[in-house]
XYZ file of C-alpha atoms in Angstrom:
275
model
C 36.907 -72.014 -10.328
C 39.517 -70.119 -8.247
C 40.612 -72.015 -5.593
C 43.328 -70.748 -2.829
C 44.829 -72.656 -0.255
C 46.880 -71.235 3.431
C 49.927 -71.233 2.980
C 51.709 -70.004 6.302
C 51.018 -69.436 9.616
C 48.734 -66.241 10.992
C 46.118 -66.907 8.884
C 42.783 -67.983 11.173
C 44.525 -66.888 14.252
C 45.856 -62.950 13.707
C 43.152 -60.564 15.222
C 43.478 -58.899 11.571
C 45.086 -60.424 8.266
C 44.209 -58.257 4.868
C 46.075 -60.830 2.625
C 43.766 -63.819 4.403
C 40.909 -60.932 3.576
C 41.433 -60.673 0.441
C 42.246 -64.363 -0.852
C 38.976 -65.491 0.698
C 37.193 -63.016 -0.766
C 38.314 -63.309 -4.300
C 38.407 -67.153 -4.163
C 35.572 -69.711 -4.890
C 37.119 -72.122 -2.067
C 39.463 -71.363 -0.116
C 41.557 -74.113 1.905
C 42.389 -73.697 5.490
C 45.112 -75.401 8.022
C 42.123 -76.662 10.007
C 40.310 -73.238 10.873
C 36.532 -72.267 9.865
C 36.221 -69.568 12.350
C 34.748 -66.997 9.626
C 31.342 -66.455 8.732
C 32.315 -66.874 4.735
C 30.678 -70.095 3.505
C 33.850 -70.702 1.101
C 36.527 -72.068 3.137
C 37.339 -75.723 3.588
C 39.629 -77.061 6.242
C 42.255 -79.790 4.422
C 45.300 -81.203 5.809
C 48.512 -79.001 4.955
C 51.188 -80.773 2.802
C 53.805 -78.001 4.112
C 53.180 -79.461 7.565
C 53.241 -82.739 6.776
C 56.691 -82.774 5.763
C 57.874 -81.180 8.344
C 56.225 -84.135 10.214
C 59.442 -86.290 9.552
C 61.298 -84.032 11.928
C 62.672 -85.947 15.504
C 64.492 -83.850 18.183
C 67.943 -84.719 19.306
C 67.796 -84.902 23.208
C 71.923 -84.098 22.932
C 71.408 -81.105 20.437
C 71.222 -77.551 21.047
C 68.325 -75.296 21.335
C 67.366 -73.540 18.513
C 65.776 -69.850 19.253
C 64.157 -68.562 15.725
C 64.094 -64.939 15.309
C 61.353 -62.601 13.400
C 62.501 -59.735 10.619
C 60.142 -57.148 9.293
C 59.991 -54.296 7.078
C 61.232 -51.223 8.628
C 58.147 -49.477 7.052
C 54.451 -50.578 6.991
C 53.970 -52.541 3.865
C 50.522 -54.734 5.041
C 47.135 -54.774 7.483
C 48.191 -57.859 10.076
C 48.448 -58.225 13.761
C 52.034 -57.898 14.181
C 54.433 -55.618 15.277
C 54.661 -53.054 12.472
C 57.715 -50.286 11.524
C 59.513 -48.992 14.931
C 57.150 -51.245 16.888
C 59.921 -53.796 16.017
C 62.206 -52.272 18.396
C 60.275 -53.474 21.069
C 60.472 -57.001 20.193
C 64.186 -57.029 19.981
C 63.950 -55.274 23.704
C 62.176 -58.437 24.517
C 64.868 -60.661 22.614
C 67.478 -59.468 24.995
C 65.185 -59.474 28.323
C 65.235 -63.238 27.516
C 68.650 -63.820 26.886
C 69.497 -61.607 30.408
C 67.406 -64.382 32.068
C 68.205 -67.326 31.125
C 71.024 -69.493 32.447
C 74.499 -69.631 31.561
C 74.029 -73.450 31.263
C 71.124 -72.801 28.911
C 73.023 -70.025 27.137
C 75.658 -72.285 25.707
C 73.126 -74.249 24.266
C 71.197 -71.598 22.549
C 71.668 -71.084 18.753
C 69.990 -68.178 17.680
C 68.743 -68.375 14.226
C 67.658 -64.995 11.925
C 65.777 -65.017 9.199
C 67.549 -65.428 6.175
C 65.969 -62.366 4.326
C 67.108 -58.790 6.435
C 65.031 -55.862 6.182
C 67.902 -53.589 7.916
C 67.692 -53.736 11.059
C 71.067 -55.200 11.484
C 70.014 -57.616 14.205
C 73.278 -59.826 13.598
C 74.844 -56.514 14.621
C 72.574 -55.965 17.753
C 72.971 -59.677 18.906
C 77.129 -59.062 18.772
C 77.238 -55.777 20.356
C 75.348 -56.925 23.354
C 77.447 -60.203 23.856
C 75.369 -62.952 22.234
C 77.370 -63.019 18.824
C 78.483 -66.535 19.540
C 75.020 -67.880 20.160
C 74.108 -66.763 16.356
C 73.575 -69.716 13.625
C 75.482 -69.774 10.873
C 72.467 -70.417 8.425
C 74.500 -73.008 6.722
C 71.607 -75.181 6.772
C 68.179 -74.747 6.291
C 65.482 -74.730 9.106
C 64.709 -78.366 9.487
C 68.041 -79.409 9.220
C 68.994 -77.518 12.286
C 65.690 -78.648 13.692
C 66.911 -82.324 13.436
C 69.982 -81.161 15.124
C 68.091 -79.593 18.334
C 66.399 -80.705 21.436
C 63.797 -77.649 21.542
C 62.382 -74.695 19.116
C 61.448 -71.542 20.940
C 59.722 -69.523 18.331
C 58.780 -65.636 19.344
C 56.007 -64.816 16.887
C 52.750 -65.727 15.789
C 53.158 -67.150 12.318
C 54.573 -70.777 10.338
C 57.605 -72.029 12.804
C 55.619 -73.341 15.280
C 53.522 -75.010 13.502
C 55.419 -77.217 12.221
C 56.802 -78.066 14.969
C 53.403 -78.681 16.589
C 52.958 -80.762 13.677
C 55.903 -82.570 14.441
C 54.786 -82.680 18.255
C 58.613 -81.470 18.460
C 59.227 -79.582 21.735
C 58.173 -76.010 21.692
C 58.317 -72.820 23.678
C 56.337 -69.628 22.461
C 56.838 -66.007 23.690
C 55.605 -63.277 22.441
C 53.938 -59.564 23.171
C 50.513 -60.203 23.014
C 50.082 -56.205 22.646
C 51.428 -56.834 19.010
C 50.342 -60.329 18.012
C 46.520 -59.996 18.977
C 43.989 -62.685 18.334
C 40.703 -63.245 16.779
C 38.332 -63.798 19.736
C 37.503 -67.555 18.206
C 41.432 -67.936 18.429
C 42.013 -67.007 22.018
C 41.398 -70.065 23.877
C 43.112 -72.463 21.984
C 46.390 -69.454 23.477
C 44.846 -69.658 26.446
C 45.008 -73.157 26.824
C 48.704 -73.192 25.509
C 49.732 -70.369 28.438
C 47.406 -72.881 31.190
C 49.968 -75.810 30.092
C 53.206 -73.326 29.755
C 53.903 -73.743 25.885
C 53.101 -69.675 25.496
C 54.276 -67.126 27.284
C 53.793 -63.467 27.224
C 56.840 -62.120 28.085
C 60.316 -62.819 28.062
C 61.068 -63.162 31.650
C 58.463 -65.879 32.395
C 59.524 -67.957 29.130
C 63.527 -67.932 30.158
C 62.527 -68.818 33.726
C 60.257 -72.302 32.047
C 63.332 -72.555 29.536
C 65.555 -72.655 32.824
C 63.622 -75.548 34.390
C 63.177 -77.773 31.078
C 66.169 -77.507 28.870
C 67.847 -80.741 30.284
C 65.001 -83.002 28.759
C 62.373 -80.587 27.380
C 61.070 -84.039 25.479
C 59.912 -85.231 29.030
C 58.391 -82.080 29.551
C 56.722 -81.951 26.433
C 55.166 -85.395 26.526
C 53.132 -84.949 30.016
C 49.675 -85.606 29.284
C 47.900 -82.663 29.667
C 50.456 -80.903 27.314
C 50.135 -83.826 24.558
C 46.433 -82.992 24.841
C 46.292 -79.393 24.673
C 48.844 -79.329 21.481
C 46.427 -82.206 20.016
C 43.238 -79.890 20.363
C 45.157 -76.745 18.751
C 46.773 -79.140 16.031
C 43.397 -80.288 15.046
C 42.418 -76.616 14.445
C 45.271 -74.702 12.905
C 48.301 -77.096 12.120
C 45.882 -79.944 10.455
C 47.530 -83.145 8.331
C 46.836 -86.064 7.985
C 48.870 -89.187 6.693
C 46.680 -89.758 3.307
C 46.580 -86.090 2.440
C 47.938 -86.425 -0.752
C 44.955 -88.646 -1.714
C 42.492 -86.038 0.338
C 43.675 -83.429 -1.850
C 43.521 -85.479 -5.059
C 39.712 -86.576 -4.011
C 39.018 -82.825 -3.684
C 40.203 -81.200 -6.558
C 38.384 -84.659 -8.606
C 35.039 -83.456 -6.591
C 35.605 -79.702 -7.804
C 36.383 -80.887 -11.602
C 33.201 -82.864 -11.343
C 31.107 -80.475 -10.401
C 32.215 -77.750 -13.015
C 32.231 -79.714 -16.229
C 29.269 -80.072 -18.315
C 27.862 -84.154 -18.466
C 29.338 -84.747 -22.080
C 32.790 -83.315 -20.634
C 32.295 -85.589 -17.466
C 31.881 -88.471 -19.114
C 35.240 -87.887 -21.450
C 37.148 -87.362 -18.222
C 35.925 -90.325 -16.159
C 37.010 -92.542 -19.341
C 40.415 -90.557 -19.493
C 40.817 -91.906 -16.052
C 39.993 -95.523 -16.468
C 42.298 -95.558 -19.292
């Protein structure tokens, strides 16, 4: 049997995701981060080891705040709800709308991380020639180091960051342009409930101004009830783990070999086990 497994973020919650497409359609199971919002009969929610280690990860209520920035292709190169060739332009518009609004308190805390792949859009270049060069992270270290180092992610797309910080139930704040990162219908409320409790925000004025009222002790912030229970729900449905999922996964891939050997070949496995 073929069997595929998620293995970032988008996937279950991107309006449209050809890769996520394709591997369920090719694949005789295919394992989710939580998610069964398809008709396809073939995918199986599991806990995800990625986001399990990333589990380990504590905020520092001293440390900086650590903004993580998207890179794409200059050029179309795949079918998914994101912002696609010159569309890109507009999200670094948005990138400097929020640095404009937040606080010069909050501004010497920021560390602005790129990714560490560039597709040319020189956005070191961009953040330096409109006076944020000394906000940008060195990339010395790799993301969850700096995340031990911080008090709060913000994370401006829809894909893997956040989740592990959800995962992590690490302080988050989300902004993005939900003209570019739209959502499967069975997706949208789990948003909508992040938006009610002020986690996601849809533009960059409105996530500077929360940033502006929490960055002292976004932990506090972040721990309020109704928050903790809205990030549980969404957890529970795209950012799934689970302490024993090493043992979940080894139960499942056991149940699949079971099921596709012949009786003479499962009886010469189960005693290759016992021995």
């Amino acid at each position: 049997p073929l069997l595929l497994a998620q293995h970032g973020g988008h996937y279950g919650t991107g309006l449209w995701e050809r890769s996520e497409d394709h591997q369920i359609a090719i694949s005789d199971r295919f394992y989710s981060w939580g998610w069964n919002n398809r008709s396809e009969t073939n995918i199986k929610p599991m806990p995800s080891g990625k986001l399990q280690t990333a589990k380990k990860i504590k905020p520092n209520p001293g440390g900086p705040i650590l903004y993580v920035l998207l890179d794409v292709p200059r050029y179309s190169y795949r079918m998914f709800s994101v912002p696609v060739g010159p569309q890109f332009l507009d999200y670094m518009s948005d990138q400097m709308a929020f640095l404009n609004t937040i606080s010069p308190d909050v501004r010497e805390l920021l560390r602005v991380r790129p990714k560490t792949t560039s597709y040319g859009w020189s956005i070191e270049s961009r953040f330096k020639d409109t006076g944020f060069g000394g906000q940008l992270d060195s990339l010395e270290k790799s993301f969850l180091e700096r995340l031990r180092d911080s008090r709060l992610l913000i994370s401006t797309c829809n894909q893997t960051t956040y989740l592990e910080t959800f995962a992590a139930n690490f302080p988050t704040l989300l902004f993005w342009n939900p003209q570019y990162w739209e959502l499967r219908p069975q997706a949208q409320p789990f948003f909508n409930d992040l938006r009610q409790v002020g986690i996601l925000h849809d533009t960059p004025e409105s996530a500077a101004s929360k940033l502006n009222d929490i960055y002292v002790n976004p932990m506090e912030w972040w721990l309020e009830p109704a928050r903790q229970k809205v990030v549980k729900k969404f957890n529970e449905e795209f950012s799934l783990t689970s302490e024993d999922w090493l043992l979940k996964w080894k139960n499942e891939f056991m149940d699949v070999s079971e099921g596709t050997l012949s009786g003479v070949h499962k009886e010469l496995r189960k005693s290759s086990i016992v021995q």
